[in-house]
Coordinates of C-alpha atoms in Angstrom, one line a residue:
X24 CA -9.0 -39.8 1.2
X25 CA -5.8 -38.6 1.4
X26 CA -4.3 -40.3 -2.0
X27 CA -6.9 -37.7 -2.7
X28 CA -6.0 -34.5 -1.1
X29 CA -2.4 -35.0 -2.2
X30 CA -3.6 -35.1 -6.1
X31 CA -6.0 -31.7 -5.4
X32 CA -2.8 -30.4 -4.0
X33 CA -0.4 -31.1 -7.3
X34 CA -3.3 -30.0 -9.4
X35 CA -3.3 -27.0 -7.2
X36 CA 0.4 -26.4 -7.5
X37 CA 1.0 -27.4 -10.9
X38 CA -1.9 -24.2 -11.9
X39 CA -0.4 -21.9 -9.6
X40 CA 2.9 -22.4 -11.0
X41 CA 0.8 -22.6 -14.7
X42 CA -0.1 -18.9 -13.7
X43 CA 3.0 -17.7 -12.5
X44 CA 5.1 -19.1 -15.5
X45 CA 2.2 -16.9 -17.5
X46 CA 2.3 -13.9 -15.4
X47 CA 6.4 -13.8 -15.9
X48 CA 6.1 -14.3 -19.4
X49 CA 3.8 -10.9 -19.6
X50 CA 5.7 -9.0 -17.4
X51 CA 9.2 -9.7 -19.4
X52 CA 7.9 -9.4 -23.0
X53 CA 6.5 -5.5 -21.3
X54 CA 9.6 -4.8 -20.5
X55 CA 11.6 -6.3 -23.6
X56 CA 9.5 -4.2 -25.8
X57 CA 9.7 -1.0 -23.2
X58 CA 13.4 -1.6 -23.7
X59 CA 13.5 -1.9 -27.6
X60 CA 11.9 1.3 -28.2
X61 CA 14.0 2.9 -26.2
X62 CA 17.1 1.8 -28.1
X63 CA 15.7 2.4 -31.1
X64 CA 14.9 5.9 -30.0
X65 CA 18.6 6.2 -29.3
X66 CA 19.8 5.1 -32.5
X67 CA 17.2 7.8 -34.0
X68 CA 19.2 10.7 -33.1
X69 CA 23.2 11.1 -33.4
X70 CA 22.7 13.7 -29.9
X71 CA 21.7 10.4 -27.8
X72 CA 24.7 8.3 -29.5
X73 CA 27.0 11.0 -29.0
X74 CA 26.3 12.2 -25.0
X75 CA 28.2 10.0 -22.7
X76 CA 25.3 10.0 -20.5
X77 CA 22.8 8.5 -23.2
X78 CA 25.8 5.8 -24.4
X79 CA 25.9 4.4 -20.7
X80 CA 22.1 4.4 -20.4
X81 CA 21.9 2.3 -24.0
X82 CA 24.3 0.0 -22.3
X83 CA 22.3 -0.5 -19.9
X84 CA 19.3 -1.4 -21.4
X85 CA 20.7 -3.9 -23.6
X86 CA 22.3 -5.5 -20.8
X87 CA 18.9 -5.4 -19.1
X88 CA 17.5 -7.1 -22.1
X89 CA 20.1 -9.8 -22.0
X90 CA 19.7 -10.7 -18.3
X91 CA 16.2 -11.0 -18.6
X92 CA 15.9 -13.0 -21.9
X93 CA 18.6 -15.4 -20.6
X94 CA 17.0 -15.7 -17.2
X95 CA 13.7 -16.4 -18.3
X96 CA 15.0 -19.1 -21.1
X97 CA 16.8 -20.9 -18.0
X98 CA 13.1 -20.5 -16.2
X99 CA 11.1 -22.2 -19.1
X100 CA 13.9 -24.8 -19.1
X101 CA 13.9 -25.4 -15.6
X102 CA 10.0 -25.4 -16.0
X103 CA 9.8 -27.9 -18.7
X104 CA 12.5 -30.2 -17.5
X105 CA 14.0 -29.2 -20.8
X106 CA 18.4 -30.8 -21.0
X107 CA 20.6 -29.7 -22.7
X108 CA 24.8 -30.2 -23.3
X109 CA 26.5 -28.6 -20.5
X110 CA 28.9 -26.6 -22.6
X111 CA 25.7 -24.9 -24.0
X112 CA 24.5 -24.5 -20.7
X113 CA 28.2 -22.9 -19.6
X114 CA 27.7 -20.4 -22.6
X115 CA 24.3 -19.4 -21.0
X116 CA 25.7 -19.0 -17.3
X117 CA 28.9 -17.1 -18.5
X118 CA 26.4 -14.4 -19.9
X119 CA 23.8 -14.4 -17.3
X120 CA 27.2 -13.7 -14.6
X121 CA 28.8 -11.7 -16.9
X122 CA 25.1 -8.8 -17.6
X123 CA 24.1 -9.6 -13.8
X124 CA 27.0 -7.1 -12.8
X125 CA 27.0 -5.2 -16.5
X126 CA 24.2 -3.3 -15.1
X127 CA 25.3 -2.3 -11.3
X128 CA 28.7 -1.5 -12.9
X129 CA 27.1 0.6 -15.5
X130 CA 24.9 2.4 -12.8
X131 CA 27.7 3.2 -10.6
X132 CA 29.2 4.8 -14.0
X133 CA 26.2 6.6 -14.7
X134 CA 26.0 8.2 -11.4
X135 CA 29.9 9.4 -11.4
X136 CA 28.9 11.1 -15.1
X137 CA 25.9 12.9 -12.9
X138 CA 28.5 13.7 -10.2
X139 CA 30.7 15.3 -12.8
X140 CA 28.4 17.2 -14.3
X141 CA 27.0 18.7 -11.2
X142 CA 30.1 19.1 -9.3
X143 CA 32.4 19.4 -11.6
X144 CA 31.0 21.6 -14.4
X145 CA 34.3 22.7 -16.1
X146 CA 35.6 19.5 -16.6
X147 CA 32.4 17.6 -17.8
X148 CA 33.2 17.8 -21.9
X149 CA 36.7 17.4 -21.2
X150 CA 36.2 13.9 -19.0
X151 CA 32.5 12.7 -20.4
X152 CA 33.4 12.3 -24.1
X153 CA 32.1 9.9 -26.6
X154 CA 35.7 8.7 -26.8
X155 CA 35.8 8.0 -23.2
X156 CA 32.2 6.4 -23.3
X157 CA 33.3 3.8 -25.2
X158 CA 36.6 3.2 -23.0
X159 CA 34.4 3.3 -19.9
X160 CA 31.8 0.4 -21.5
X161 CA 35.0 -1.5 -22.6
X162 CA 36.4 -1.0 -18.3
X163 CA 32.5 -1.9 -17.4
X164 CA 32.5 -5.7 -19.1
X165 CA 36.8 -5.8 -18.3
X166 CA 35.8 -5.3 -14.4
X167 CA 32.0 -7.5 -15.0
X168 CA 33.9 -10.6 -16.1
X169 CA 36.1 -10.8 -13.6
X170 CA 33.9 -13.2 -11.3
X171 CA 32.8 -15.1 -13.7
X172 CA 36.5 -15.8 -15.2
X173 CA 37.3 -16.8 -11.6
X174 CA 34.3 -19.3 -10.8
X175 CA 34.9 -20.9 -14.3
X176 CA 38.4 -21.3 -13.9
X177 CA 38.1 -23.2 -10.5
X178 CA 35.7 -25.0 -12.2
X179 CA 37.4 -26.1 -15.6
X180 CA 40.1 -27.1 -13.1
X181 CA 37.5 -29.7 -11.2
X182 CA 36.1 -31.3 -13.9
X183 CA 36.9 -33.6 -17.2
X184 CA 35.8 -32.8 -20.7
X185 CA 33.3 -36.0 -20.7
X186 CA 31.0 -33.6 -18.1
X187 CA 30.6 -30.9 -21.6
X188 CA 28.7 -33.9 -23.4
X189 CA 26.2 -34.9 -20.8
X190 CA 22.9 -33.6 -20.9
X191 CA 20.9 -31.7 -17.9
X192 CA 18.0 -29.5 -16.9
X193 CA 20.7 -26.1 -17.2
X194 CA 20.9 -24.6 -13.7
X195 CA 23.7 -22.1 -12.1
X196 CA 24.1 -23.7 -9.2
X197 CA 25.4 -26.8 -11.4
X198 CA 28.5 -24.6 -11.7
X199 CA 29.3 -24.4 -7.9
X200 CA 30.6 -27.7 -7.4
X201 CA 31.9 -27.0 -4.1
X202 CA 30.7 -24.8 -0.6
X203 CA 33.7 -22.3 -0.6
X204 CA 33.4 -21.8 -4.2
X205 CA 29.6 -20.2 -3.2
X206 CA 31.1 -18.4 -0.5
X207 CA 34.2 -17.3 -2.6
X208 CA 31.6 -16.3 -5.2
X209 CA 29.5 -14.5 -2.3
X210 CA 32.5 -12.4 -1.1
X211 CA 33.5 -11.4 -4.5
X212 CA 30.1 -10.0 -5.4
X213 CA 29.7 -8.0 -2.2
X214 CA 33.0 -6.9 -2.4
X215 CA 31.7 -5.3 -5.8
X216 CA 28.4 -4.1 -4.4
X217 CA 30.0 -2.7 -1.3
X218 CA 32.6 -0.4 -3.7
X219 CA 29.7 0.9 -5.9
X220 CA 27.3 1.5 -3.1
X221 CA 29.8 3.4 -1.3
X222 CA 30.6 5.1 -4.9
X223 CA 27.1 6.0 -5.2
X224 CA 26.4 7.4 -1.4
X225 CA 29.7 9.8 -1.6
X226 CA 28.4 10.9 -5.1
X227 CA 24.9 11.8 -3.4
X228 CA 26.6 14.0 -0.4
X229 CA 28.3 15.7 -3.2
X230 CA 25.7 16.7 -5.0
X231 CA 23.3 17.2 -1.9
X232 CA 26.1 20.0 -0.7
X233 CA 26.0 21.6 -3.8
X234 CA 21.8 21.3 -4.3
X235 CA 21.9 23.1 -1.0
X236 CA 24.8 25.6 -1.9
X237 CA 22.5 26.3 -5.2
X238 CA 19.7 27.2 -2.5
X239 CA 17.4 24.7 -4.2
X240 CA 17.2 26.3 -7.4
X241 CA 18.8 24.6 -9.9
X242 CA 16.5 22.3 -11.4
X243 CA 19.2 20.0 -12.7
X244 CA 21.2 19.5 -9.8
X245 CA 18.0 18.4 -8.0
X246 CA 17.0 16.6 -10.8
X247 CA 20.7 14.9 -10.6
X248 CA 20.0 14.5 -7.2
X249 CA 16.8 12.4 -7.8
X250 CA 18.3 10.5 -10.3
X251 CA 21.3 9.1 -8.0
X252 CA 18.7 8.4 -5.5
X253 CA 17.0 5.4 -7.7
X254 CA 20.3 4.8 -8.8
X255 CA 21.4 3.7 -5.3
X256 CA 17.8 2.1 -5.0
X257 CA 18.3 0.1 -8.0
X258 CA 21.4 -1.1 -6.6
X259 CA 20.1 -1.8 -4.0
X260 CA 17.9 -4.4 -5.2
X261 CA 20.8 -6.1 -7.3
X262 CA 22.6 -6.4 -4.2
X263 CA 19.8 -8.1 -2.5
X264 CA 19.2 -10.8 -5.7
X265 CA 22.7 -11.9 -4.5
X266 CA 21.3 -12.9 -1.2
X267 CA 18.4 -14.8 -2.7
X268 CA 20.3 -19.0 -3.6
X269 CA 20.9 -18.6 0.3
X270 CA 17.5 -17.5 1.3
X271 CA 15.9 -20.0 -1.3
X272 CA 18.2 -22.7 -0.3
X273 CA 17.3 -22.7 3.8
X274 CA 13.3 -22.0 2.5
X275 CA 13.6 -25.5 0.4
X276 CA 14.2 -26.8 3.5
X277 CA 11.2 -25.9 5.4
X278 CA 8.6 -26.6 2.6
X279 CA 8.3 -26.8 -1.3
X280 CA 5.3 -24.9 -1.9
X281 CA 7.2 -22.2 0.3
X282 CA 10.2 -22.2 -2.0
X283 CA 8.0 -22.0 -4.9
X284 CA 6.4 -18.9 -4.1
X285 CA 10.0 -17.3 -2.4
X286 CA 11.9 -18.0 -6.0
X287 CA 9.1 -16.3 -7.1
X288 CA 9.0 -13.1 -5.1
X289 CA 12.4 -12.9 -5.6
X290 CA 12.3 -12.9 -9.1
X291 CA 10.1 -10.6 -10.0
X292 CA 11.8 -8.2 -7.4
X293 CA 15.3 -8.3 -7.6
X294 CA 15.4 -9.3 -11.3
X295 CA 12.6 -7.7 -13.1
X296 CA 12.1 -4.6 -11.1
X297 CA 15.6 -3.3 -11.1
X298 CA 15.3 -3.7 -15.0
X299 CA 12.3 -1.4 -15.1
X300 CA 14.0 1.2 -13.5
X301 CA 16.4 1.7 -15.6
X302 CA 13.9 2.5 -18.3
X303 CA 12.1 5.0 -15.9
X304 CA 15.0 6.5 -14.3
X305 CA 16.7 7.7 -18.0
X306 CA 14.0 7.3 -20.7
X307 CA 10.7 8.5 -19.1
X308 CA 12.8 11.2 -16.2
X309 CA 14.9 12.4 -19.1
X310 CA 13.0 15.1 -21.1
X311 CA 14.9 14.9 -24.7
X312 CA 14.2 11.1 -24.9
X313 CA 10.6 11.3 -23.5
X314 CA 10.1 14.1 -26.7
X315 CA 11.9 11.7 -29.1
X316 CA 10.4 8.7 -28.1
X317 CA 7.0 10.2 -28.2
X318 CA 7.9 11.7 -31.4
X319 CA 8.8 7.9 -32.9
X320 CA 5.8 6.2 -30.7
X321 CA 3.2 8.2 -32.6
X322 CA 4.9 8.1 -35.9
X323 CA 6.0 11.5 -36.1
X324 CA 1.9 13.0 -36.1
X325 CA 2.6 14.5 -33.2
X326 CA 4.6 17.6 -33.5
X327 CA 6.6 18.8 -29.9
X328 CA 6.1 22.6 -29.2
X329 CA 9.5 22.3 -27.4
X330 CA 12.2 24.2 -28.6
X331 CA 14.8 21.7 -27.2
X332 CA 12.9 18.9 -29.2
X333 CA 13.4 21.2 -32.5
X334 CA 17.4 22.0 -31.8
X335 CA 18.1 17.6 -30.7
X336 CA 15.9 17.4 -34.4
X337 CA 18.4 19.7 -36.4

């Protein structure tokens, strides 16, 4: 009776984690194709690829794009008991560090180009340029690679060049060979967090004194307002995926089934839902790209009575 139960139970686990793997699988090729239209809206028009503020959002999204096809190819690995070389597997980790703080980074830019723009009027052309764009993006993955560089250099010193030719299911914790290298790897990345969130509060004040100096209204500054609100939500919930090897670690602990269903909260929250903001907070909010991507969606049939749709089309 019981060698019975026990196999109802690992049919009844293997098909719930049969419908998970599915449901992830869904929700990741949405939002891959959500984020591909939008960068190919922004390649449509040279007034997306020439506004600072459009260039950082485009860097987002194909960070977000990155992170999620790497993560989920690590998933269906994992899933499959799929092994691999380890210096393949190192390529995969260096990216999946290196885009998991591309896209906090890139927020906290974001949100000083809003702070500018609102607060600092005057200056905006002079410091948001496509010139400086570009320096900013190159800064964003200069200051992103700097934990990564740091785990992977205590970790080329532990290890021989045989372990790059074995074979293994690829997993990031594989990489963390010792305890204070998690916790050295902990500190950095809330050192990180704790400067952008602090970044992204001040630039909120800011803007809220001058919302309430405009008397409430300018549209744009509380539209500015708005959108530095989700950006320290989004951040938010990247600062909380940090948290989640510890939390999943102490859960495995207690019970497997438990874990399971914890990784998998965790995952669709702080890893897929940040990415989808990012889509709604600058492509669906922003009223030029919502025109244009409509405009592209529907092939062009159907014409925009918006005269700022007509002026980004000339």
């Amino acid at each position: 009776m019981s060698k019975n139960d026990s196999v109802v139970g690992g049919e009844s686990l293997m098909r719930k984690i049969n419908e998970q793997v599915i449901i992830v699988q869904v929700l990741v090729a949405a939002f891959l194709c959500i984020n591909f239209s939008l960068i190919t809206t922004f390649f449509m028009k040279d007034f997306f690829y020439t506004s600072m503020r459009y260039i950082l959002f485009a860097n987002t999204l194909l960070s977000d794009c990155l992170i999620l096809i790497v993560t989920n190819l690590l998933l269906i690995l994992s899933y499959f008991n799929v092994t691999i070389q380890m210096w393949l597997c190192l390529i995969i980790f260096a990216v999946s560090s290196l885009y998991n703080f591309v896209t906090p980074v890139t927020l906290t830019a974001m949100t000083l180009e809003r702070y500018v723009a609102i607060c600092m009027p005057l200056h905006h052309g002079e410091l948001c340029s496509t010139r400086s764009a570009l320096r900013c993006i190159l800064i964003i993955h200069g200051l992103s690679s700097i934990p990564v560089t740091v785990i992977l250099s205590i970790f080329f010193a532990s290890v021989t060049l045989n372990f790059f030719k074995q074979y293994a299911v690829c997993r990031v914790e594989m990489y963390i060979l010792y305890a204070w290298q998690g916790h050295l790897r902990s500190a950095i990345s809330q050192f990180y967090f704790l400067i952008m969130f602090i970044t992204i509060v001040v630039s909120y004040v800011k803007i809220m004194k001058v919302a309430k100096a405009a008397s409430g209204e300018n549209k744009s500054t509380k539209k500015g307002l708005r959108t530095v609100l989700l950006h320290g939500f989004q951040l938010l919930l990247c600062l909380i995926q940090l948290w989640c090897p510890f939390i999943e670690a102490a859960v495995l602990q207690i019970d497997l089934m438990l874990f399971i269903n914890v990784r998998y909260y965790n995952y669709i929250m702080f890893y897929l839902v940040p990415r989808c903001l990012s889509p709604l907070i600058y492509g669906l909010r922003d009223d030029k790209f919502f025109l244009a991507l409509k405009h592209y969606a529907l092939c062009g049939l159907c014409k925009s009575k918006s005269p700022r749709f007509y002026h980004m089309t000339n």
